[in-house]
GROMACS .gro file of C-alpha atoms in nm:
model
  421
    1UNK     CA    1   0.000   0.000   0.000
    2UNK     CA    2   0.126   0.367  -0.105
    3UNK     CA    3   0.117   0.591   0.168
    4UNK     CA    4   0.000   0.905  -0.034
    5UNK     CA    5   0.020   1.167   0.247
    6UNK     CA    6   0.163   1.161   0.590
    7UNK     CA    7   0.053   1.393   0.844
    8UNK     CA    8   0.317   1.663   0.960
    9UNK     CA    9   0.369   1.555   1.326
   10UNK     CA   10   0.445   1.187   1.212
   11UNK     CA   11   0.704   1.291   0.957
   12UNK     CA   12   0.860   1.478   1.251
   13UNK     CA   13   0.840   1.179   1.440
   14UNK     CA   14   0.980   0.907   1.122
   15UNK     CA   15   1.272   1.151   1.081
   16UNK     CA   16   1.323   1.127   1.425
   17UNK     CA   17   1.329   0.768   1.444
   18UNK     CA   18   1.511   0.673   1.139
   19UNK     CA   19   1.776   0.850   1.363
   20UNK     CA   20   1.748   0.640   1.680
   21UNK     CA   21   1.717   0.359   1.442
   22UNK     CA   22   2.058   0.381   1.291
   23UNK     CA   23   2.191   0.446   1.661
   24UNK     CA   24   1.992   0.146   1.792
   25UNK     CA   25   2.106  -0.075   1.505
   26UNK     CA   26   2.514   0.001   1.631
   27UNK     CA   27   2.408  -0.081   1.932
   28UNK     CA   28   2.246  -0.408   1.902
   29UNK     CA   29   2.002  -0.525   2.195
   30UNK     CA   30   1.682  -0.435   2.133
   31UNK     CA   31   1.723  -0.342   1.773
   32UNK     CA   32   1.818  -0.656   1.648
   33UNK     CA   33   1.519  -0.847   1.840
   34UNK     CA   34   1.243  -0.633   1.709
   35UNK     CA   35   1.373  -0.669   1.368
   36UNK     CA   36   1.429  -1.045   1.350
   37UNK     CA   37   1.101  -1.068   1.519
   38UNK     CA   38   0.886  -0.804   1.292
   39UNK     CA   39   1.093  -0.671   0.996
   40UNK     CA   40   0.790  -0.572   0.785
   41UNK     CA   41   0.640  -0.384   1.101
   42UNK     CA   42   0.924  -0.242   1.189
   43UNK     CA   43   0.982  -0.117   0.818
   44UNK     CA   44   0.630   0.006   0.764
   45UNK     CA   45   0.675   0.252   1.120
   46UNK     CA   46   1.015   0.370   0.992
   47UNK     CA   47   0.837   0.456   0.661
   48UNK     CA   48   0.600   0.642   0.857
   49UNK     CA   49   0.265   0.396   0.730
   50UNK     CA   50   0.260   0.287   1.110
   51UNK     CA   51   0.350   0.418   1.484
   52UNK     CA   52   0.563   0.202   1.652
   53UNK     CA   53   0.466   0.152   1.982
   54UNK     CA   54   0.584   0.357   2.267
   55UNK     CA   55   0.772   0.082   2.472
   56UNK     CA   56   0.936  -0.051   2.129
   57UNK     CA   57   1.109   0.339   2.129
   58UNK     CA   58   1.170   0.323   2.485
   59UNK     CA   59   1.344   0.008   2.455
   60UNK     CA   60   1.544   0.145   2.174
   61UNK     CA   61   1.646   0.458   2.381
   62UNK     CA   62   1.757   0.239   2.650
   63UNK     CA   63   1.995   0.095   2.431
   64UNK     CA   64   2.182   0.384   2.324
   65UNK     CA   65   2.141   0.548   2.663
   66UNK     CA   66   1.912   0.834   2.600
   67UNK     CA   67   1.629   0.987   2.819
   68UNK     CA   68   1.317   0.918   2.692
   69UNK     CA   69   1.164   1.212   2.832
   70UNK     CA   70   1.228   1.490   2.539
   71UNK     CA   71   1.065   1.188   2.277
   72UNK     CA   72   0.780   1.127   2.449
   73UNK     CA   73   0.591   1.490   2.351
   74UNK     CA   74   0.701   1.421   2.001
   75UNK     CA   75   0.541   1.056   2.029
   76UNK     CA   76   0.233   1.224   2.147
   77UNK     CA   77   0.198   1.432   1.893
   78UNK     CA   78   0.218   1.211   1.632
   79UNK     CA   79   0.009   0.961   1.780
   80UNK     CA   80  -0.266   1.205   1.784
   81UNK     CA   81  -0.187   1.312   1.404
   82UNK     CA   82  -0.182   0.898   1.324
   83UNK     CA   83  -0.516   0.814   1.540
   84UNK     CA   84  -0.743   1.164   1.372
   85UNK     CA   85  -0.676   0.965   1.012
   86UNK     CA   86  -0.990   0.854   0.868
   87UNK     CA   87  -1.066   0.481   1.010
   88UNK     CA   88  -0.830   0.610   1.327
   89UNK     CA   89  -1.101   0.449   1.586
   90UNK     CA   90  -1.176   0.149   1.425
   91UNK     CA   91  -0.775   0.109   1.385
   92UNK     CA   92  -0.718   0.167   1.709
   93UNK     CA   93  -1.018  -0.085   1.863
   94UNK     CA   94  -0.901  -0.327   1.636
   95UNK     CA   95  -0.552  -0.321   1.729
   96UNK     CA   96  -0.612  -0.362   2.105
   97UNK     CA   97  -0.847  -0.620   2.076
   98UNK     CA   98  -0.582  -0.788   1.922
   99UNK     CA   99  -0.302  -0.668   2.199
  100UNK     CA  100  -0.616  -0.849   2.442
  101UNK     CA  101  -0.557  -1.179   2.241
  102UNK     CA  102  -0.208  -1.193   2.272
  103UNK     CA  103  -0.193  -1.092   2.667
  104UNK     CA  104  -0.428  -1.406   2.680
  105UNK     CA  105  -0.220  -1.599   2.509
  106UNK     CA  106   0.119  -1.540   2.708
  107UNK     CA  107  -0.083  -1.561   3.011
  108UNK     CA  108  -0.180  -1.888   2.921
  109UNK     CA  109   0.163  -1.943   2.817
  110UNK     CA  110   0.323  -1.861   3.142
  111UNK     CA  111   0.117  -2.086   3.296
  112UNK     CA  112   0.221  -2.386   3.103
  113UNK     CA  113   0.549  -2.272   3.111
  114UNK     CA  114   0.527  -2.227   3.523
  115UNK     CA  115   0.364  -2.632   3.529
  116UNK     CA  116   0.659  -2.752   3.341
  117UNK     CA  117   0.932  -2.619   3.511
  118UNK     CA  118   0.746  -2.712   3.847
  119UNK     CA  119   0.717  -3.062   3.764
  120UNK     CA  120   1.064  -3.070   3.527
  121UNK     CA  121   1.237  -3.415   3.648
  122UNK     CA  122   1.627  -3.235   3.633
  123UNK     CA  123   1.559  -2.893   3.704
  124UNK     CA  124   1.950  -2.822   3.592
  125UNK     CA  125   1.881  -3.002   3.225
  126UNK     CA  126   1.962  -2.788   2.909
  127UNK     CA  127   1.605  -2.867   2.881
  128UNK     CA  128   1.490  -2.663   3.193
  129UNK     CA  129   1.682  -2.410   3.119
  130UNK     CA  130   1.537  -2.338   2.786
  131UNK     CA  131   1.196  -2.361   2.912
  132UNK     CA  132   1.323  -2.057   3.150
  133UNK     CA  133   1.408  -1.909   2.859
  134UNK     CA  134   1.114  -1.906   2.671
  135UNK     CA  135   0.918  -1.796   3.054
  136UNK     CA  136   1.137  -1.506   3.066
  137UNK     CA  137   1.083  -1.391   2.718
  138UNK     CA  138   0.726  -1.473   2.746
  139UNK     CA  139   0.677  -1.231   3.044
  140UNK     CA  140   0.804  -0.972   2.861
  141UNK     CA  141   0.525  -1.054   2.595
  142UNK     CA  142   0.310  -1.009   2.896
  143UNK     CA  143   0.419  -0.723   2.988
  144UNK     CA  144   0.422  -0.526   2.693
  145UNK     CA  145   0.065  -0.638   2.589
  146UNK     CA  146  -0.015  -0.491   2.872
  147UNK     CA  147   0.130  -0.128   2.826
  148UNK     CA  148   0.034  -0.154   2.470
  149UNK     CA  149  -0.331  -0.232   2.570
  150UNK     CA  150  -0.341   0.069   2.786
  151UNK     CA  151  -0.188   0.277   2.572
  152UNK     CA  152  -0.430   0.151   2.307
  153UNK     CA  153  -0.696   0.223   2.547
  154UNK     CA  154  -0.578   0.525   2.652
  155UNK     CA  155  -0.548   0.712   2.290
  156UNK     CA  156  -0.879   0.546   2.209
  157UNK     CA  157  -1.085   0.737   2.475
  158UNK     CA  158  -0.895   1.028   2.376
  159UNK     CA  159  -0.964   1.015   2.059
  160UNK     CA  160  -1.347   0.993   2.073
  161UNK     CA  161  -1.373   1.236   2.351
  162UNK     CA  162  -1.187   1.504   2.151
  163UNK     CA  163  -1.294   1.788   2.004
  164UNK     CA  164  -1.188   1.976   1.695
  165UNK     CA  165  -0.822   2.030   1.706
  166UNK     CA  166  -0.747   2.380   1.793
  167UNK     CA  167  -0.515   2.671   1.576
  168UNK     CA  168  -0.228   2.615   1.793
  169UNK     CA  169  -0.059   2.521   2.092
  170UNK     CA  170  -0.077   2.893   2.194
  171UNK     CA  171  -0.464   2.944   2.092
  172UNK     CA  172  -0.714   2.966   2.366
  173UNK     CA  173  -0.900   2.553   2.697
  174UNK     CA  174  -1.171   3.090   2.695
  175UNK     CA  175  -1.020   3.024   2.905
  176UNK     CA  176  -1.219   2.823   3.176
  177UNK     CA  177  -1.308   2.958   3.546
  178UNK     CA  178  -1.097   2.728   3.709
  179UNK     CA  179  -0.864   2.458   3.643
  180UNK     CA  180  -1.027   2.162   3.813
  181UNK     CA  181  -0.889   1.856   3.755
  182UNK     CA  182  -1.058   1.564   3.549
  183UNK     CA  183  -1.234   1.343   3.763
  184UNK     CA  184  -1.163   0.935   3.811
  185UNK     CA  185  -0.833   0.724   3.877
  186UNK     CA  186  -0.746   0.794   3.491
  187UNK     CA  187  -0.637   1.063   3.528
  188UNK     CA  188  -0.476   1.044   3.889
  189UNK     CA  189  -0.140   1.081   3.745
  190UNK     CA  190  -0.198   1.507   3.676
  191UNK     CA  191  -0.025   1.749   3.883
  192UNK     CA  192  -0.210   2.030   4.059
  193UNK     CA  193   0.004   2.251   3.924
  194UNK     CA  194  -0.062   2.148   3.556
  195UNK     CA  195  -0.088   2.434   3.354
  196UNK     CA  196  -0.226   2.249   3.067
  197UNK     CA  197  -0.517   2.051   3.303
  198UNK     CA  198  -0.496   1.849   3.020
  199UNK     CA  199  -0.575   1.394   3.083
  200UNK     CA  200  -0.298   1.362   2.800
  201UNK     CA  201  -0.086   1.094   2.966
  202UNK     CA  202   0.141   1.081   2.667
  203UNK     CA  203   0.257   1.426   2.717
  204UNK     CA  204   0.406   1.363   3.091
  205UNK     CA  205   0.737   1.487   3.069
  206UNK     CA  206   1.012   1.195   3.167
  207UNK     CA  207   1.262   1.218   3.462
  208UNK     CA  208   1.532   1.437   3.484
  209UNK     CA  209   1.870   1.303   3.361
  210UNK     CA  210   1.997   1.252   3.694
  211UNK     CA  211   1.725   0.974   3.679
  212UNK     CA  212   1.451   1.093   3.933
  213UNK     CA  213   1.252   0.814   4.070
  214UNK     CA  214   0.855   0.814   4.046
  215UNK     CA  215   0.649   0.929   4.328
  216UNK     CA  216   0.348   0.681   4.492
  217UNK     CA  217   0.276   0.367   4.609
  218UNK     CA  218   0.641   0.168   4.518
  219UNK     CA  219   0.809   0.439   4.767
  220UNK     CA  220   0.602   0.396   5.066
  221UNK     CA  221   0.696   0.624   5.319
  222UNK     CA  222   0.761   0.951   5.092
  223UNK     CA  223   0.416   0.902   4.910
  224UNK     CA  224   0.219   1.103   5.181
  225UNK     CA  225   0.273   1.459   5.098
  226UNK     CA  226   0.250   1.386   4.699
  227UNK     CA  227  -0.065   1.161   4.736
  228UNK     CA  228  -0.284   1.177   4.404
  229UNK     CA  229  -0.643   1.223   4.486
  230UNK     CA  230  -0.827   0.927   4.569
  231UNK     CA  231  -1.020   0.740   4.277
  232UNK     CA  232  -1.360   0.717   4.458
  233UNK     CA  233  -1.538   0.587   4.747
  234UNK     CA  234  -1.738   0.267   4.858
  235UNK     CA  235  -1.509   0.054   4.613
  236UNK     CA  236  -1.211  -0.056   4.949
  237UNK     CA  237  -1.176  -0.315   5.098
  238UNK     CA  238  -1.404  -0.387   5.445
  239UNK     CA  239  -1.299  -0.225   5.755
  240UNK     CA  240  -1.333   0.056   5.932
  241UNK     CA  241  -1.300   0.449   5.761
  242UNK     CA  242  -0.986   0.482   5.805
  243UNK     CA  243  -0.843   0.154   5.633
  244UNK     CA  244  -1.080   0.226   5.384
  245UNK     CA  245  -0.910   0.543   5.306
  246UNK     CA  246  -0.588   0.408   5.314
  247UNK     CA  247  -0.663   0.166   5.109
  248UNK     CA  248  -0.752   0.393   4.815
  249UNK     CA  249  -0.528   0.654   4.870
  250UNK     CA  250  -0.250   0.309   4.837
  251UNK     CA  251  -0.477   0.254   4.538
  252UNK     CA  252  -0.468   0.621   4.370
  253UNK     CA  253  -0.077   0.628   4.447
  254UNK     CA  254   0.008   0.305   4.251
  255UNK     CA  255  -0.175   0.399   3.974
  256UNK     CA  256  -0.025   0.754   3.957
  257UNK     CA  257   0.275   0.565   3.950
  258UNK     CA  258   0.203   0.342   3.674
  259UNK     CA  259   0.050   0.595   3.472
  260UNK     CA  260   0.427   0.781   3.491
  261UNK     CA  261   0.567   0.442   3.442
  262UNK     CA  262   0.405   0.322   3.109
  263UNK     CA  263   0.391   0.746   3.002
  264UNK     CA  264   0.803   0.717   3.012
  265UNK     CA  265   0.791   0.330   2.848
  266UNK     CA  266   0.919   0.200   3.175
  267UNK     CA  267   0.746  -0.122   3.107
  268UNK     CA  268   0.966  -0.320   3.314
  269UNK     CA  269   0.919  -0.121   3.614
  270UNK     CA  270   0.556  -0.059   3.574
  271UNK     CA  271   0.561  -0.457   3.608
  272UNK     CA  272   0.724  -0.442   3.946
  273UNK     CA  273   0.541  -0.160   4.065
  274UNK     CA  274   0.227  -0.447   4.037
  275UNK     CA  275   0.401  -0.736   4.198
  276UNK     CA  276   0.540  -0.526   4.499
  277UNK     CA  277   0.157  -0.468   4.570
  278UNK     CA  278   0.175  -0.832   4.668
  279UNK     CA  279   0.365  -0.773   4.910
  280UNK     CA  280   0.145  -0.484   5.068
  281UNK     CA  281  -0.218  -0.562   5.330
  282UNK     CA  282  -0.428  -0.827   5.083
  283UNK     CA  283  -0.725  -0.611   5.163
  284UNK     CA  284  -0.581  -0.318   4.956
  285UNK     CA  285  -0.592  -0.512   4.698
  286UNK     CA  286  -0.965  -0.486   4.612
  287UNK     CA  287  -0.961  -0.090   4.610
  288UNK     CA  288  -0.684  -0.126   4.407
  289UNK     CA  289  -0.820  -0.368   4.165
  290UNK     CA  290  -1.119  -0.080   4.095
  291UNK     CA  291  -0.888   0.179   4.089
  292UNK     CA  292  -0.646   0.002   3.789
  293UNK     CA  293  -0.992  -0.081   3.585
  294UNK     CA  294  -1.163   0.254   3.625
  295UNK     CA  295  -0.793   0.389   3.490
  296UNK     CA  296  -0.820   0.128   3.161
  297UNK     CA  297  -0.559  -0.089   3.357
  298UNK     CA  298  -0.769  -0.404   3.332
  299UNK     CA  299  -0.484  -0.600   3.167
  300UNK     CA  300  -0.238  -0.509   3.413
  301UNK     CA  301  -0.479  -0.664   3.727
  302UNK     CA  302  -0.480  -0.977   3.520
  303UNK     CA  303  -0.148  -0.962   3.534
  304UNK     CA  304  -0.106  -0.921   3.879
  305UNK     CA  305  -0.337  -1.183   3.949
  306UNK     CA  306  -0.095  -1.454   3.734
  307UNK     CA  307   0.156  -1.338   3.986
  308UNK     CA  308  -0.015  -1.333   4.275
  309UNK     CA  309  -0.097  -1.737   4.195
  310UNK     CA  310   0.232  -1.804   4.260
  311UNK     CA  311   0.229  -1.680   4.609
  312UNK     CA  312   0.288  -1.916   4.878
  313UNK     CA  313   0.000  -2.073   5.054
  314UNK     CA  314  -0.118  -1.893   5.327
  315UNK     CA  315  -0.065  -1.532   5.141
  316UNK     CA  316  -0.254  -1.671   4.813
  317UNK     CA  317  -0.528  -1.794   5.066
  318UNK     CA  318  -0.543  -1.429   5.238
  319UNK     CA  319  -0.537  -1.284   4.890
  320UNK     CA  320  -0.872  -1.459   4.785
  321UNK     CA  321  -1.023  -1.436   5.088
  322UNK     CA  322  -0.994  -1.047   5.094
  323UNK     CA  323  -1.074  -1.068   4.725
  324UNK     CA  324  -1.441  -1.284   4.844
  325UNK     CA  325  -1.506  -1.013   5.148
  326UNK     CA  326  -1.481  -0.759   4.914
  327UNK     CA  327  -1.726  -0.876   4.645
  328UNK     CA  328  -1.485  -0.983   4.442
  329UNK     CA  329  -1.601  -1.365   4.385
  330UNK     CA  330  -1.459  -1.367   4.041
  331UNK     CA  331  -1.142  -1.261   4.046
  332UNK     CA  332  -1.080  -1.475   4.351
  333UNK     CA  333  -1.219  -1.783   4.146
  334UNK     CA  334  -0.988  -1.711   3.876
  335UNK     CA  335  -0.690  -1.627   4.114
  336UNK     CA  336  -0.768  -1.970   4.266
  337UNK     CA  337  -0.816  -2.213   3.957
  338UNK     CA  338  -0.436  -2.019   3.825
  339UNK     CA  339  -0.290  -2.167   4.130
  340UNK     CA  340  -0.374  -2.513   4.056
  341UNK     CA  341  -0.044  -2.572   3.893
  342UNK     CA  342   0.146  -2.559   4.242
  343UNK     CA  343   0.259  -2.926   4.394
  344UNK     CA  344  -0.061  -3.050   4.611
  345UNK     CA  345   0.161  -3.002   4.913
  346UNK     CA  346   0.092  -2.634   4.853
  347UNK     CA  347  -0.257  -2.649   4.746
  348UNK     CA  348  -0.329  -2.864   5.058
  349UNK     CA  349  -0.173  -2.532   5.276
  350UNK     CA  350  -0.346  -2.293   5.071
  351UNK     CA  351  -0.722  -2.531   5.115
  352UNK     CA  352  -0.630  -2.532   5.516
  353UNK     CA  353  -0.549  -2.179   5.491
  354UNK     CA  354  -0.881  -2.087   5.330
  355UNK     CA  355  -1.060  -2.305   5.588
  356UNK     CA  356  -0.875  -2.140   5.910
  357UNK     CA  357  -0.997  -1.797   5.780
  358UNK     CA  358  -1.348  -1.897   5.743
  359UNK     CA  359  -1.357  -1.905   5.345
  360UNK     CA  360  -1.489  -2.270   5.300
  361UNK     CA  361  -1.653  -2.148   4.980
  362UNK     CA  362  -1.308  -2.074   4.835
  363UNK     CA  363  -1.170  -2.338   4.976
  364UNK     CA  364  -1.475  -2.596   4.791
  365UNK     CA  365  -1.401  -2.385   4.450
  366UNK     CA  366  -1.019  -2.425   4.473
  367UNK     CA  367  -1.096  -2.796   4.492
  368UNK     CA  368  -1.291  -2.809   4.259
  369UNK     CA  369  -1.120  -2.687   4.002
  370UNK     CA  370  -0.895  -2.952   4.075
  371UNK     CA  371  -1.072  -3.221   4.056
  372UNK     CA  372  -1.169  -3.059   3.714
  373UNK     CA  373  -0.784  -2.987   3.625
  374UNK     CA  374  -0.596  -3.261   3.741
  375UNK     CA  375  -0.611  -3.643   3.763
  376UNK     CA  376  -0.775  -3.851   4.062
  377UNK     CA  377  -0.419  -4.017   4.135
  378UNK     CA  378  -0.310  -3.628   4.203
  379UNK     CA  379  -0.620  -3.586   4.356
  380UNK     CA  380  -0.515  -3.909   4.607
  381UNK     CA  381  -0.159  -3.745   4.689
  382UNK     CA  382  -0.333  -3.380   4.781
  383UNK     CA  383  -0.562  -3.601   5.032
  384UNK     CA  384  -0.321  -3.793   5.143
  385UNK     CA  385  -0.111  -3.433   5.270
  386UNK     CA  386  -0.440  -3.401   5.517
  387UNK     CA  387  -0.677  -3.651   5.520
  388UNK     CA  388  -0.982  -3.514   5.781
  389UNK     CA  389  -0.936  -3.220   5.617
  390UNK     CA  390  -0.938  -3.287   5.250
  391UNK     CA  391  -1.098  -3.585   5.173
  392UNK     CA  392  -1.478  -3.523   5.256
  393UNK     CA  393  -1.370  -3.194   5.073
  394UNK     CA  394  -1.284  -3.334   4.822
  395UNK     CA  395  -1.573  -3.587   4.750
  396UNK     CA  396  -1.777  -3.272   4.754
  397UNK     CA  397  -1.593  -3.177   4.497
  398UNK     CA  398  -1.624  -3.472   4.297
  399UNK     CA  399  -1.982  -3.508   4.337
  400UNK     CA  400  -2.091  -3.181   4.225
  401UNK     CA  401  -1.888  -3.265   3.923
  402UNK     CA  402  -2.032  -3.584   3.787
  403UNK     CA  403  -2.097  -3.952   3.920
  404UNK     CA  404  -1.788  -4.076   3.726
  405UNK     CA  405  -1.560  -3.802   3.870
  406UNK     CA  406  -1.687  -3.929   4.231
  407UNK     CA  407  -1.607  -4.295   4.148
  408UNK     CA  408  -1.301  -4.206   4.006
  409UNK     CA  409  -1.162  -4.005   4.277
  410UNK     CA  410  -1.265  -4.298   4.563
  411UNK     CA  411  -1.065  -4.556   4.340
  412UNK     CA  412  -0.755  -4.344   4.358
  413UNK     CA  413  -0.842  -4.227   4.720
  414UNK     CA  414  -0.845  -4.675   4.777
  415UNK     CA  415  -0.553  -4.707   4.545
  416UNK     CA  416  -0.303  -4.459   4.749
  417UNK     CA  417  -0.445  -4.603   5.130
  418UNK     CA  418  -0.607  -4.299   5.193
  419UNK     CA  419  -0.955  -4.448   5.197
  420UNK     CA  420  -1.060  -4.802   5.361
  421UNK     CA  421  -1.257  -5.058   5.197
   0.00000   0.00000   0.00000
């Protein structure tokens, strides 16, 4: 297809770029992955037909050891320019339903991945450590659907909500009574002080050379006096007001955060930013969980719920069970049935765990899914780990399943000496 006409800001931005390009290209790294892995793509963005996307440039820049900061206004700008092209909507929808596809996919990749190297026989084979190859590289295919499904997101809403582009940068949002801030966790990430008042995430300056760390959530403890505003009531997790609050003011700070994160292409960051939430009081995780989808950061609490299935036992148990208090029965369902790939020694800690806390409903799911998932003889080794506890569990399980699921679970249970007669 002949491009017949090229709007302005992207030429500014291809010239641009077919300078980092030949920089990138001396440098190696990046450059050569992208372009083993997508030469056409890669050629059609430096011809200016397509935008490459904003973590593929801030990869680059990492490479040859420049700030992203001074690119990312010119990467706004001719996003916008790219997106106003007749068909720019559709385009963009169409693209990050596709971005949704592929996070699915390496999610579900992961998890096979994860199983494998759980259950690998010679966990220092050639073998293994390929298969930790392909789950790092994987994760970052994770991680960058992610970003690019926000960003996709992100320009979308944008897009539709704008109106007609105005004479300048200079011309003049009259100028309005006050400057009051755009309401929702969106746009959480704007300063006071923002002259512009603008929600254009893109157009976040980067940090200063001497490599400024972001504000929020990751840097508890000097995230008080910057806090963003809270993203909204009645969405925290139970507890009294003032755990509430601090559970979505934790919640507005880590997606401030993130929104600087993926607005400087600091994917990899961003990434940790969500796993150290982990680590934080499980029942801030619901109020965050609102606060990252009412920001169009859906993907990225998928993500952190693959992660938080591989914590150990007793925190995945607290993790669900604050996700159930807090009305959250299907993410703690899914959270749940993407732990079943952990040895039954751990499932059998996370079941007692669920149990202890008073989530028996959780516990009958995660079993259930297991009995679904894996084979009765597994089935007989997680029952044998506790046997009051787990086996009338367990034949629960089976029953609500199907008569041949219950038979076949009391053969293996007979089988492995677990059950008598």
């Amino acid at each position: 297809m002949t491009v017949t006409h090229i709007p302005s800001e992207m030429a500014e931005f291809t010239h641009w770029l077919g300078g980092l390009a030949a920089r990138a290209e001396r440098a190696g790294g990046w450059w050569a992955v992208f372009a083993e892995r997508d030469p056409d793509g890669l050629g059609a963005c430096l011809e200016g037909a397509e935008l490459l996307p904003w973590d593929v440039v801030a990869s680059l820049l990492q490479d040859v050891g420049e700030d992203p900061g001074p690119a990312r206004g010119l990467y706004a700008a001719a996003a916008g320019a790219h997106d106003r092209r007749p068909g720019g909507a559709e385009a963009l929808a169409a693209r990050r339903a596709l971005m949704e596809e592929e996070h699915r996919h390496a999610g579900t990749r992961i998890r096979e991945l994860d199983l494998l190297l759980l259950t690998h026989p010679e966990p220092d084979s050639a073998q293994a450590a390929r298969l930790a190859h392909d789950l790092a590289w994987t994760r970052d295919d994770l991680a960058r659907a992610a970003a690019r499904i926000a960003d996709l997101a992100d320009r979308l809403d944008r897009l539709r909500a704008a109106p007609a582009p105005a004479a300048g940068p200079d011309a003049s949002p009259p100028p309005a009574p006050e400057r009051r801030r755009p309401r929702g966790a969106r746009y959480a990430w704007a300063a006071d002080d923002d002259a512009t008042g603008g929600p254009a995430p893109a157009a976040v300056p980067g940090p200063p050379a001497g490599g400024a760390e972001p504000r929020g959530a990751r840097f508890r403890g000097r995230a008080a006096d910057r806090t963003a505003a809270p993203a909204g009531p009645g969405e925290a997790a139970p507890g009294d007001g003032e755990a509430a609050e601090a559970a979505e003011r934790a919640a507005a700070n880590a997606v401030y955060a993130l929104q600087r994160l993926r607005a400087q292409g600091r994917t990899g960051e961003a990434h940790v930013l969500l796993c150290e939430a982990l680590g934080g009081p499980p029942a801030r995780l619901p109020a965050l969980a609102a606060a990252l989808h009412r920001a169009g950061f859906g993907a990225d609490w998928a993500t952190l719920l693959w992660e938080a299935a591989s914590l150990p036992p007793a925190r995945l148990a607290a993790v669900a069970g604050a996700l159930a208090d807090a009305g959250r029965p299907d993410d703690c369902e899914q959270l749940l049935r993407q732990g079943l790939a952990r040895p039954v020694e751990e499932l059998a800690g996370a079941v007692a765990a669920l149990v202890a806390e008073g989530h028996d409903r959780e516990a009958q799911a995660l079993l259930t899914a297991f009995i679904r998932v894996r084979t009765p003889e597994e089935a007989a080794r997680l029952a044998a780990v506790h046997p009051a506890l787990l086996v009338p569990r367990l034949g629960v399980a089976a029953r609500s399943l199907s008569a041949a699921d219950d038979r076949a679970l009391r053969h293996a249970l007979r089988v492995g000496g677990v059950l008598g007669g």
